[in-house]
Amino acid sequence: MKKTIIFIITFICSTATFAQKESVLNGMNVGIGIPTEFYDLKAAGTNIHLGYDYAHPVSDNFSIGLYISAGGGFLGSFHPYNEYDKFYSMFRLSAGLLCEIGDLDNKPYLFGISPCLGLGFVDMDLVLPVELRFGRVFSKWYVMGELLYGISLADETICIEPSIRIGYNFGPRKRSR
């Protein structure tokens, strides 16, 4: 069932990609992050992310769009309370604003921000993600770095996660004028 849902989402995004002939950035990305929690759990771990990025040109040097991302992983405690509390699960779903800045046909810079647009769980504690993304487009491939700060609604956790993402742009790089 999970494979079918992932296939359907990928197919819909790919179909939308080929229907949009003006877009500069229309891609999928995958990433890995290293979350740390140092307030209550005192743990670190790893997360895997999958995302979709879209940016439409506004001028020759600026395009604006959005991104959506989901991911999950685990945290391993440095000093577990007991033998059953060694590992904690994490999940995050977020969306944000994405911009391309610079010459859109020749390696533009990427900048993204997500001011609490999404939700996440760190060991069943609800957190709101504040994300900052930065990167660069290289031909059809692009690389982004990301820094996340999770705002805990119960004031139980403080979660920070740096991550790196690699994406592929399915849209055309050269715009028709």
N, CA and C of each residue as an Amber inpcrd file, in Angstrom:
protein
   531
   0.8200000  -1.1920000   0.0000000   0.0000000   0.0000000   0.0000000
   0.8680000   1.2620000   0.0000000   1.9510000   1.2690000   0.8110000
   2.8300000   2.4320000   0.8650000   3.5100000   2.6690000  -0.4770000
   3.9220000   1.5900000  -1.1340000   4.5810000   1.7310000  -2.4300000
   3.6180000   2.2950000  -3.4680000   2.3620000   1.8870000  -3.3990000
   1.3570000   2.3880000  -4.3340000   1.1280000   3.8790000  -4.1330000
   1.0420000   4.3170000  -2.8910000   0.8300000   5.7380000  -2.6110000
   2.0290000   6.5540000  -3.0720000   3.2380000   6.0890000  -2.8050000
   4.4440000   6.7980000  -3.2460000   4.5020000   6.8580000  -4.7670000
   4.1450000   5.7680000  -5.4510000   4.1310000   5.7490000  -6.9120000
   3.1110000   6.7470000  -7.4550000   1.9260000   6.8120000  -6.8710000
   0.8740000   7.7320000  -7.3390000   1.3140000   9.1820000  -7.1490000
   1.9110000   9.5160000  -5.9980000   2.3810000  10.8800000  -5.7630000
   3.4760000  11.2470000  -6.7600000   4.4090000  10.3380000  -6.9990000
   5.4840000  10.5860000  -7.9700000   4.9250000  10.7610000  -9.3750000
   3.9480000   9.9420000  -9.7500000   3.3380000  10.0450000 -11.0800000
   2.6190000  11.3780000 -11.2490000   1.8810000  11.8180000 -10.2340000
   1.1630000  13.0920000 -10.3220000   2.1410000  14.2510000 -10.4530000
   3.2020000  14.2250000  -9.6560000   4.2050000  15.2910000  -9.7390000
   4.9100000  15.2830000 -11.0880000   5.2060000  14.1150000 -11.6290000
   5.8730000  14.0140000 -12.9290000   4.9620000  14.4880000 -14.0500000
   3.6810000  14.1490000 -13.9770000   2.7280000  14.6000000 -14.9870000
   2.6130000  16.1100000 -14.9590000   2.5490000  16.6860000 -13.7750000
   2.4810000  18.1390000 -13.6560000   3.7590000  18.7790000 -14.1680000
   4.8640000  18.0940000 -14.0390000   6.1440000  18.6100000 -14.5010000
   6.1450000  18.8040000 -16.0110000   5.6880000  17.8270000 -16.7530000
   5.7250000  17.9250000 -18.2030000   4.6250000  18.8200000 -18.7550000
   3.5890000  19.0860000 -17.9810000   2.5370000  19.9850000 -18.4310000
   2.9550000  21.4450000 -18.2810000   3.8790000  21.7560000 -17.3890000
   4.3200000  23.1150000 -17.1230000   5.5650000  23.4100000 -17.9610000
   5.4220000  24.0900000 -19.0850000   6.5710000  24.3260000 -19.9620000
   7.3380000  25.5930000 -19.5830000   6.7710000  26.5080000 -18.7900000
   7.4710000  27.7330000 -18.4470000   8.2860000  27.6320000 -17.1790000
   8.0740000  26.6400000 -16.3720000   8.7080000  26.6160000 -15.0620000
  10.2070000  26.4200000 -15.1580000  10.9070000  27.0630000 -14.2520000
  12.3510000  26.9380000 -14.2120000  12.7470000  25.8150000 -13.2640000
  12.0980000  25.7460000 -12.1160000  12.4120000  24.6970000 -11.1590000
  11.1450000  23.9040000 -10.8570000  11.1930000  22.6260000 -11.1270000
  10.0760000  21.7180000 -10.8930000  10.6970000  20.3540000 -10.6170000
  11.0760000  20.1120000  -9.3760000  11.8630000  18.9200000  -9.1070000
  11.5260000  18.2020000  -7.8200000  12.1270000  17.0540000  -7.7050000
  12.0060000  16.2200000  -6.5080000  13.3840000  16.1650000  -5.8490000
  13.3880000  16.0860000  -4.5040000  14.6560000  15.9900000  -3.8060000
  14.5940000  14.9300000  -2.7260000  15.7530000  14.4570000  -2.3570000
  15.9060000  13.4970000  -1.2670000  17.0460000  14.0090000  -0.3970000
  16.9040000  13.7980000   0.9020000  17.9180000  14.3220000   1.7990000
  18.0950000  13.4820000   3.0390000  19.1560000  13.7950000   3.7450000
  19.4540000  13.1230000   5.0050000  19.8070000  14.2040000   6.0230000
  19.3050000  14.0180000   7.2380000  19.5490000  14.9860000   8.2920000
  20.0300000  14.3180000   9.5650000  20.6190000  15.1300000  10.4360000
  21.1130000  14.6410000  11.7230000  20.4220000  15.4440000  12.8250000
  19.2720000  14.9570000  13.3040000  18.5590000  15.6880000  14.3550000
  19.2160000  15.4740000  15.7190000  19.1840000  16.5200000  16.5240000
  19.6490000  16.4210000  17.9010000  18.6090000  17.0430000  18.8170000
  18.4260000  16.4360000  19.9600000  17.5100000  16.9350000  20.9810000
  18.3160000  16.9810000  22.2660000  18.4190000  18.1560000  22.8720000
  19.3290000  18.2900000  24.0050000  18.6650000  18.8690000  25.2510000
  17.3560000  18.9130000  25.2850000  16.6690000  19.4850000  26.4400000
  16.1460000  18.3970000  27.3840000  15.3710000  17.4660000  26.8500000
  14.7710000  16.4180000  27.6690000  15.3860000  15.0440000  27.3900000
  15.3990000  14.6530000  26.1220000  15.8540000  13.3110000  25.7690000
  17.3710000  13.1920000  25.6960000  18.0500000  14.2500000  25.3340000
  19.4960000  14.2540000  25.1030000  19.8740000  13.1060000  24.1650000
  19.4990000  13.3030000  22.8980000  19.6490000  12.2410000  21.9060000
  20.0180000  12.8270000  20.5470000  20.5220000  11.9750000  19.6750000
  20.8240000  12.3310000  18.2890000  20.4980000  11.1310000  17.4160000
  20.3060000  11.3790000  16.1310000  19.9500000  10.2820000  15.2350000
  20.0700000  10.6770000  13.7900000  19.2100000  10.0930000  12.9690000
  19.2280000  10.3650000  11.5370000  17.7960000  10.3780000  10.9970000
  17.5780000  11.2170000   9.9940000  16.2900000  11.3410000   9.3160000
  16.4960000  11.2470000   7.8110000  15.5070000  10.7170000   7.1260000
  15.4740000  10.6780000   5.6640000  14.3140000  11.5710000   5.2190000
  14.5460000  12.3900000   4.1880000  13.5410000  13.3350000   3.7080000
  13.2630000  13.1240000   2.2220000  12.0300000  13.3940000   1.8240000
  11.6200000  13.3860000   0.4240000  10.8070000  14.6420000   0.1980000
  11.0820000  15.3720000  -0.8770000  10.3980000  16.6340000  -1.0860000
  10.1430000  16.9590000  -2.5480000   9.2650000  17.9310000  -2.7480000
   8.9150000  18.4430000  -4.0670000   9.1350000  19.9520000  -4.0540000
   9.8080000  20.4840000  -5.0790000  10.1290000  21.9010000  -5.1810000
   9.5640000  22.4680000  -6.4800000   9.0060000  23.6660000  -6.3880000
   8.4660000  24.3270000  -7.5720000   8.7250000  25.8290000  -7.4570000
   9.2480000  26.4270000  -8.5230000   9.4430000  27.8770000  -8.5770000
   9.1400000  28.3630000  -9.9830000   8.3340000  29.3970000 -10.0930000
   7.9140000  29.9830000 -11.3690000   8.6060000  31.3340000 -11.5430000
   9.1290000  31.6250000 -12.7420000   9.8590000  32.8840000 -12.9320000
   8.9450000  34.1040000 -12.8800000   9.4150000  35.1300000 -12.1910000
   8.7310000  36.4140000 -12.1280000   9.4580000  37.4230000 -13.0090000
  10.7840000  37.3310000 -13.0260000  11.6120000  38.1560000 -13.9020000
  12.7840000  37.3060000 -14.3700000  13.7430000  37.9210000 -15.0560000
  14.9060000  37.1690000 -15.5400000  15.8290000  36.7200000 -14.4040000
  15.7440000  37.3820000 -13.2610000  16.6570000  37.0840000 -12.1620000
  15.9590000  36.6250000 -10.8840000  14.6770000  36.3410000 -10.9420000
  13.9620000  35.9630000  -9.7210000  12.7750000  35.0660000 -10.0610000
  12.6670000  33.9800000  -9.3370000  11.4750000  33.1310000  -9.4330000
  11.0310000  32.7870000  -8.0230000   9.7480000  32.5330000  -7.8800000
   9.1750000  32.2680000  -6.5680000   8.2280000  31.0860000  -6.6660000
   8.1690000  30.3150000  -5.6090000   7.3110000  29.1380000  -5.5980000
   7.1910000  28.5700000  -4.1990000   7.0930000  27.2620000  -4.1300000
   6.8890000  26.6080000  -2.8510000   7.5950000  25.2670000  -2.8220000
   7.6810000  24.7220000  -1.6300000   8.1900000  23.3680000  -1.4710000
   7.3510000  22.6580000  -0.4290000   7.3220000  21.3400000  -0.5390000
   6.6720000  20.4980000   0.4510000   7.6080000  19.3240000   0.7160000
   7.6820000  18.9310000   1.9620000   8.6510000  17.9160000   2.3470000
   8.0810000  17.0470000   3.4610000   8.4580000  15.7860000   3.4420000
   8.0850000  14.8540000   4.5090000   9.2990000  13.9990000   4.8230000
   9.3810000  13.5750000   6.0600000  10.5050000  12.7430000   6.4450000
  10.3250000  12.1710000   7.8300000  11.1940000  11.2600000   8.1290000
  11.1430000  10.6370000   9.4380000  12.4210000   9.8920000   9.7270000
  12.5340000   9.4780000  10.9700000  13.7280000   8.7560000  11.3730000
  13.6700000   8.4030000  12.8390000  14.8290000   8.3840000  13.4590000
  14.8910000   7.9900000  14.8610000  15.9510000   8.8060000  15.5910000
  15.8360000   8.8140000  16.9000000  16.8300000   9.3870000  17.7900000
  17.3070000   8.3060000  18.7330000  18.5660000   8.2720000  19.0210000
  19.1310000   7.3570000  20.0040000  19.6090000   8.1460000  21.2130000
  19.1690000   7.7790000  22.3870000  19.4840000   8.5060000  23.6060000
  20.9410000   8.2970000  24.0170000  21.5820000   9.3820000  24.4660000
  22.9500000   9.2830000  24.9760000  22.9810000   8.6150000  26.3520000
  22.0100000   8.9370000  27.1830000  21.9050000   8.3770000  28.5330000
  20.4660000   7.9130000  28.7490000  20.1090000   6.6940000  28.3150000
  18.7240000   6.2370000  28.4260000  18.2850000   6.0800000  29.8860000
  16.9690000   6.3500000  30.1000000  16.3920000   6.1990000  31.4380000
  16.3980000   4.7310000  31.8680000  16.0670000   3.8560000  30.9110000
  16.1000000   2.4160000  31.1600000  16.3490000   1.7240000  29.8250000
  16.3710000   0.4200000  29.8120000  16.7080000  -0.3150000  28.5910000
  15.6390000  -0.2070000  27.5070000  14.4280000   0.2210000  27.8630000
  13.3390000   0.3250000  26.8830000  13.2340000   1.7200000  26.2740000
  13.8770000   2.6990000  26.8520000  13.8320000   4.0710000  26.3530000
  15.1390000   4.4820000  25.6950000  15.6320000   3.6620000  24.7840000
  16.8810000   3.9740000  24.1020000  16.6580000   4.7250000  22.7880000
  15.5670000   4.3980000  22.0850000  15.3230000   4.9700000  20.7670000
  13.9640000   5.6680000  20.7360000  13.9110000   6.7810000  19.9940000
  12.6980000   7.5750000  19.8710000  12.4490000   7.8340000  18.3910000
  11.1990000   7.8540000  18.0030000  10.8670000   8.0720000  16.5940000
  10.5990000   9.5470000  16.3300000  10.7890000   9.9290000  15.0650000
  10.5490000  11.2950000  14.6130000   9.7850000  11.2650000  13.2950000
   8.9710000  12.2910000  13.0770000   8.2590000  12.4690000  11.8140000
   8.0690000  13.9620000  11.5970000   8.1290000  14.3980000  10.3200000
   7.9200000  15.8090000  10.0150000   7.2930000  15.9730000   8.6400000
   6.3480000  16.8830000   8.5440000   5.7280000  17.3030000   7.2970000
   5.7610000  18.8240000   7.2990000   6.3240000  19.4120000   6.2440000
   6.4330000  20.8730000   6.2200000   6.2720000  21.4030000   4.8040000
   5.9540000  22.6730000   4.7290000   5.8270000  23.3860000   3.4590000
   6.4140000  24.7700000   3.6520000   6.8270000  25.3750000   2.5560000
   7.4180000  26.7020000   2.6860000   7.5420000  27.4220000   1.3680000
   8.0850000  28.6080000   1.4390000   8.3070000  29.4910000   0.3030000
   9.7020000  29.2280000  -0.2580000   9.8140000  29.1010000  -1.5830000
  11.0870000  28.8230000  -2.2410000  11.3410000  29.8750000  -3.3170000
  12.5560000  30.4090000  -3.3560000  12.9320000  31.4270000  -4.3420000
  14.2130000  31.0200000  -5.0510000  14.3040000  31.3850000  -6.3230000
  15.5460000  31.2930000  -7.0840000  16.0060000  32.7220000  -7.3450000
  17.2720000  32.9840000  -7.0560000  17.8110000  34.3340000  -7.1940000
  19.0630000  34.2610000  -8.0620000  19.1740000  35.1620000  -9.0080000
  20.3180000  35.1870000  -9.9300000  19.8580000  34.8740000 -11.3380000
  20.7890000  34.6840000 -12.2340000  20.4690000  34.3390000 -13.6210000
  19.7880000  32.9720000 -13.6370000  18.5010000  32.9380000 -13.9610000
  17.7160000  31.7100000 -13.8810000  18.1380000  30.6490000 -14.8800000
  18.8220000  31.0490000 -15.9340000  19.2790000  30.0810000 -16.9300000
  20.6920000  29.5800000 -16.6560000  21.3590000  30.1540000 -15.6620000
  22.7600000  29.7950000 -15.4100000  23.0400000  29.7420000 -13.9050000
  22.8280000  28.6060000 -13.2880000  23.1760000  28.3230000 -11.8930000
  22.6390000  29.3390000 -10.8850000  21.3340000  29.4780000 -10.7450000
  20.8080000  30.4110000  -9.7490000  20.9560000  29.8560000  -8.3290000
  20.8700000  30.7510000  -7.3630000  20.8940000  30.3740000  -5.9540000
  19.4750000  30.0700000  -5.4920000  19.3460000  29.1740000  -4.5230000
  18.0550000  28.8120000  -3.9500000  17.9780000  29.3250000  -2.5280000
  16.8050000  29.7960000  -2.1490000  16.5600000  30.2260000  -0.7840000
  15.1350000  29.8400000  -0.4190000  14.9670000  29.2130000   0.7180000
  13.6410000  28.8070000   1.1660000  13.4540000  29.0360000   2.6430000
  12.2040000  29.2780000   3.0320000  11.8900000  29.4890000   4.4370000
  10.5150000  28.9020000   4.7310000  10.3950000  28.3020000   5.8930000
   9.1320000  27.7460000   6.3490000   8.8880000  28.2050000   7.7790000
   8.0760000  29.2370000   7.9410000   7.8110000  29.7340000   9.2900000
   6.6340000  28.9940000   9.9410000   6.9160000  27.8340000  10.4930000
   5.9200000  27.0240000  11.2250000   4.7950000  26.4980000  10.3420000
   5.0480000  26.2840000   9.0470000   4.0470000  25.7130000   8.1530000
   4.2620000  24.2070000   8.0850000   3.7100000  23.5110000   9.0080000
   3.8530000  22.0630000   9.0580000   3.7330000  21.5730000  10.4820000
   4.0730000  20.3070000  10.6430000   4.0670000  19.7330000  11.9770000
   5.0780000  18.6100000  12.0360000   5.4750000  18.3160000  13.2410000
   6.4230000  17.2370000  13.4490000   6.1880000  16.6040000  14.8050000
   6.7010000  15.4110000  14.9450000   6.6160000  14.7040000  16.2160000
   8.0080000  14.2350000  16.6030000   8.4030000  14.5580000  17.8220000
   9.6470000  14.0630000  18.3990000   9.2380000  13.2970000  19.6460000
   9.2960000  11.9750000  19.5880000   8.8590000  11.1160000  20.6850000
   7.4650000  11.5250000  21.1650000   6.5500000  11.6720000  20.2480000
   5.1410000  12.0040000  20.4870000   4.9380000  13.4150000  21.0520000
   5.9300000  14.2780000  20.9620000   5.7920000  15.6800000  21.3310000
   5.5940000  16.4650000  20.0350000   4.5100000  17.2150000  19.9470000
   4.1960000  17.9860000  18.7470000   5.1130000  19.2020000  18.6500000
   5.7880000  19.3340000  17.5190000   6.6750000  20.4750000  17.2770000
   6.2950000  21.1510000  15.9680000   6.4950000  22.4590000  15.9200000
   6.2930000  23.2350000  14.7020000   7.6630000  23.5310000  14.0960000
   7.8890000  23.1430000  12.8430000   9.2120000  23.3490000  12.2450000
   9.4090000  24.7590000  11.6970000  10.5340000  25.3480000  12.0220000
  10.9900000  26.5930000  11.4050000  12.2180000  26.2030000  10.5970000
  12.1220000  26.3110000   9.2600000  13.1920000  25.8430000   8.3740000
  13.7930000  27.0000000   7.5990000  15.0650000  26.8640000   7.3320000
  15.7930000  27.7850000   6.4680000  16.5880000  26.9370000   5.4890000
  16.3820000  27.1810000   4.1910000  17.0730000  26.4270000   3.1400000
  17.9150000  27.3720000   2.2990000  19.0250000  26.8470000   1.8000000
  19.9070000  27.6090000   0.9250000  20.6050000  26.6130000   0.0150000
  20.8350000  27.0060000  -1.2300000  21.4630000  26.0660000  -2.1500000
  21.7760000  26.6850000  -3.4900000  22.0700000  25.7940000  -4.4440000
  22.4800000  26.2130000  -5.7810000  22.0040000  25.1990000  -6.8000000
  21.6010000  25.6800000  -7.9600000  21.1780000  24.8250000  -9.0650000
  22.3710000  24.6250000  -9.9880000  22.6380000  23.3680000 -10.3590000
  23.7030000  23.0160000 -11.2960000  23.0610000  22.2220000 -12.4220000
  22.8000000  22.8660000 -13.5580000  22.1720000  22.2060000 -14.6960000
  20.8340000  21.6190000 -14.2650000  20.6640000  20.3120000 -14.3610000
  19.4080000  19.6620000 -13.9360000  19.4200000  19.2830000 -12.4600000
  20.5680000  19.2400000 -11.8390000  20.6970000  18.8570000 -10.4290000
  20.8030000  20.0950000  -9.5560000  20.3470000  19.9880000  -8.3280000
  20.5330000  21.0680000  -7.3720000  20.8050000  20.4960000  -5.9870000
  21.5150000  21.2880000  -5.1900000  21.9200000  20.8910000  -3.8440000
  21.4420000  21.9710000  -2.8860000  20.8520000  21.5320000  -1.7770000
  20.3770000  22.4730000  -0.7670000  20.8340000  22.0300000   0.6180000
  21.2060000  22.9780000   1.4230000  21.4280000  22.7550000   2.8400000
  20.2040000  23.2540000   3.5860000  19.9350000  22.6600000   4.7140000
  18.7350000  23.0360000   5.4650000  19.0580000  23.0480000   6.9520000
  18.4970000  24.0170000   7.6530000  18.6160000  24.0730000   9.1010000
  17.2130000  24.1800000   9.6760000  16.8860000  23.2860000  10.5880000
  15.5520000  23.2240000  11.1800000  15.6470000  23.4560000  12.6770000
  14.7000000  24.2190000  13.1850000  14.5280000  24.3700000  14.6240000
  13.0840000  23.9870000  14.9180000  12.8890000  23.0010000  15.7660000
  11.5480000  22.5410000  16.1140000  11.0500000  23.2170000  17.3740000
   9.9580000  23.9880000  17.2550000   9.3550000  24.6670000  18.3980000
   8.3770000  23.7090000  19.0610000   8.6670000  23.2980000  20.2620000
   7.8160000  22.3640000  20.9930000   6.6150000  23.1020000  21.5670000
   5.4250000  22.5620000  21.3430000   4.2230000  23.1820000  21.8870000
   4.0300000  22.8680000  23.3630000   4.6820000  21.8320000  23.8720000
   4.5720000  21.4700000  25.2770000   5.8130000  21.8820000  26.0730000
   6.7360000  22.5900000  25.4560000   7.9930000  22.9990000  26.0840000
   8.7600000  21.8290000  26.6840000   8.7230000  20.6790000  25.9880000
   9.4320000  19.4980000  26.4740000  10.7020000  19.1970000  25.7020000
  10.7780000  19.6140000  24.4590000  11.9420000  19.2890000  23.6340000
  12.4690000  20.5350000  22.9380000  13.7360000  20.4980000  22.6240000
  14.3720000  21.4830000  21.7570000  15.1160000  20.6790000  20.7010000
  14.6400000  20.7470000  19.4700000  15.1810000  19.9120000  18.4010000
  15.8090000  20.7920000  17.3210000  17.0390000  20.4920000  16.9650000
  17.7420000  21.1720000  15.8790000  18.2110000  20.0970000  14.9100000
  18.0230000  20.3680000  13.6060000  18.4260000  19.3780000  12.6050000
  19.0530000  20.0370000  11.3870000  20.3580000  19.8860000  11.1900000
  20.9620000  20.2660000   9.9180000  20.8230000  19.1000000   8.9370000
  20.5730000  19.4200000   7.6870000  20.4520000  18.3580000   6.6890000
  20.9260000  18.8610000   5.3310000  21.1340000  17.9270000   4.4350000
  21.5380000  18.2280000   3.0630000  20.5890000  17.4940000   2.1300000
  20.2330000  18.1640000   1.0390000  19.3020000  17.6020000   0.0710000
  19.9030000  17.6900000  -1.3230000  19.6270000  16.6580000  -2.1040000
  20.0360000  16.6350000  -3.5100000  18.7770000  16.4280000  -4.3280000
  18.5690000  17.2860000  -5.3140000  17.3480000  17.2220000  -6.1070000
  17.6230000  17.1720000  -7.5920000  16.5950000  16.7690000  -8.3340000
  16.6640000  16.7280000  -9.7920000  15.5170000  17.5520000 -10.3530000
  15.8350000  18.4730000 -11.2600000  14.8520000  19.3480000 -11.8800000
  14.2980000  18.6730000 -13.1380000  13.0010000  18.3730000 -13.1450000
  12.3540000  17.7700000 -14.2990000  11.9110000  18.7910000 -15.3220000
  11.8360000  20.0580000 -14.9240000  11.4140000  21.1210000 -15.8370000
  12.5480000  21.5760000 -16.7340000  12.2270000  22.3310000 -17.7680000
  13.2660000  22.8320000 -18.6750000  14.1130000  23.9070000 -18.0150000
  15.4030000  23.9530000 -18.3060000  16.2910000  24.9660000 -17.7550000
  16.2280000  26.2510000 -18.5650000  16.1110000  26.1520000 -19.8610000
  16.0570000  27.3580000 -20.6990000  14.6070000  27.7580000 -20.8840000
  14.3450000  29.0420000 -20.6780000  12.9850000  29.5460000 -20.8370000
  12.7850000  30.0390000 -22.2660000  11.5730000  29.8730000 -22.7650000
  11.2560000  30.4310000 -24.0780000  10.8490000  31.8940000 -23.8860000
  11.3590000  32.7540000 -24.7280000  11.0900000  34.2080000 -24.5610000
  10.1110000  34.6720000 -25.5920000
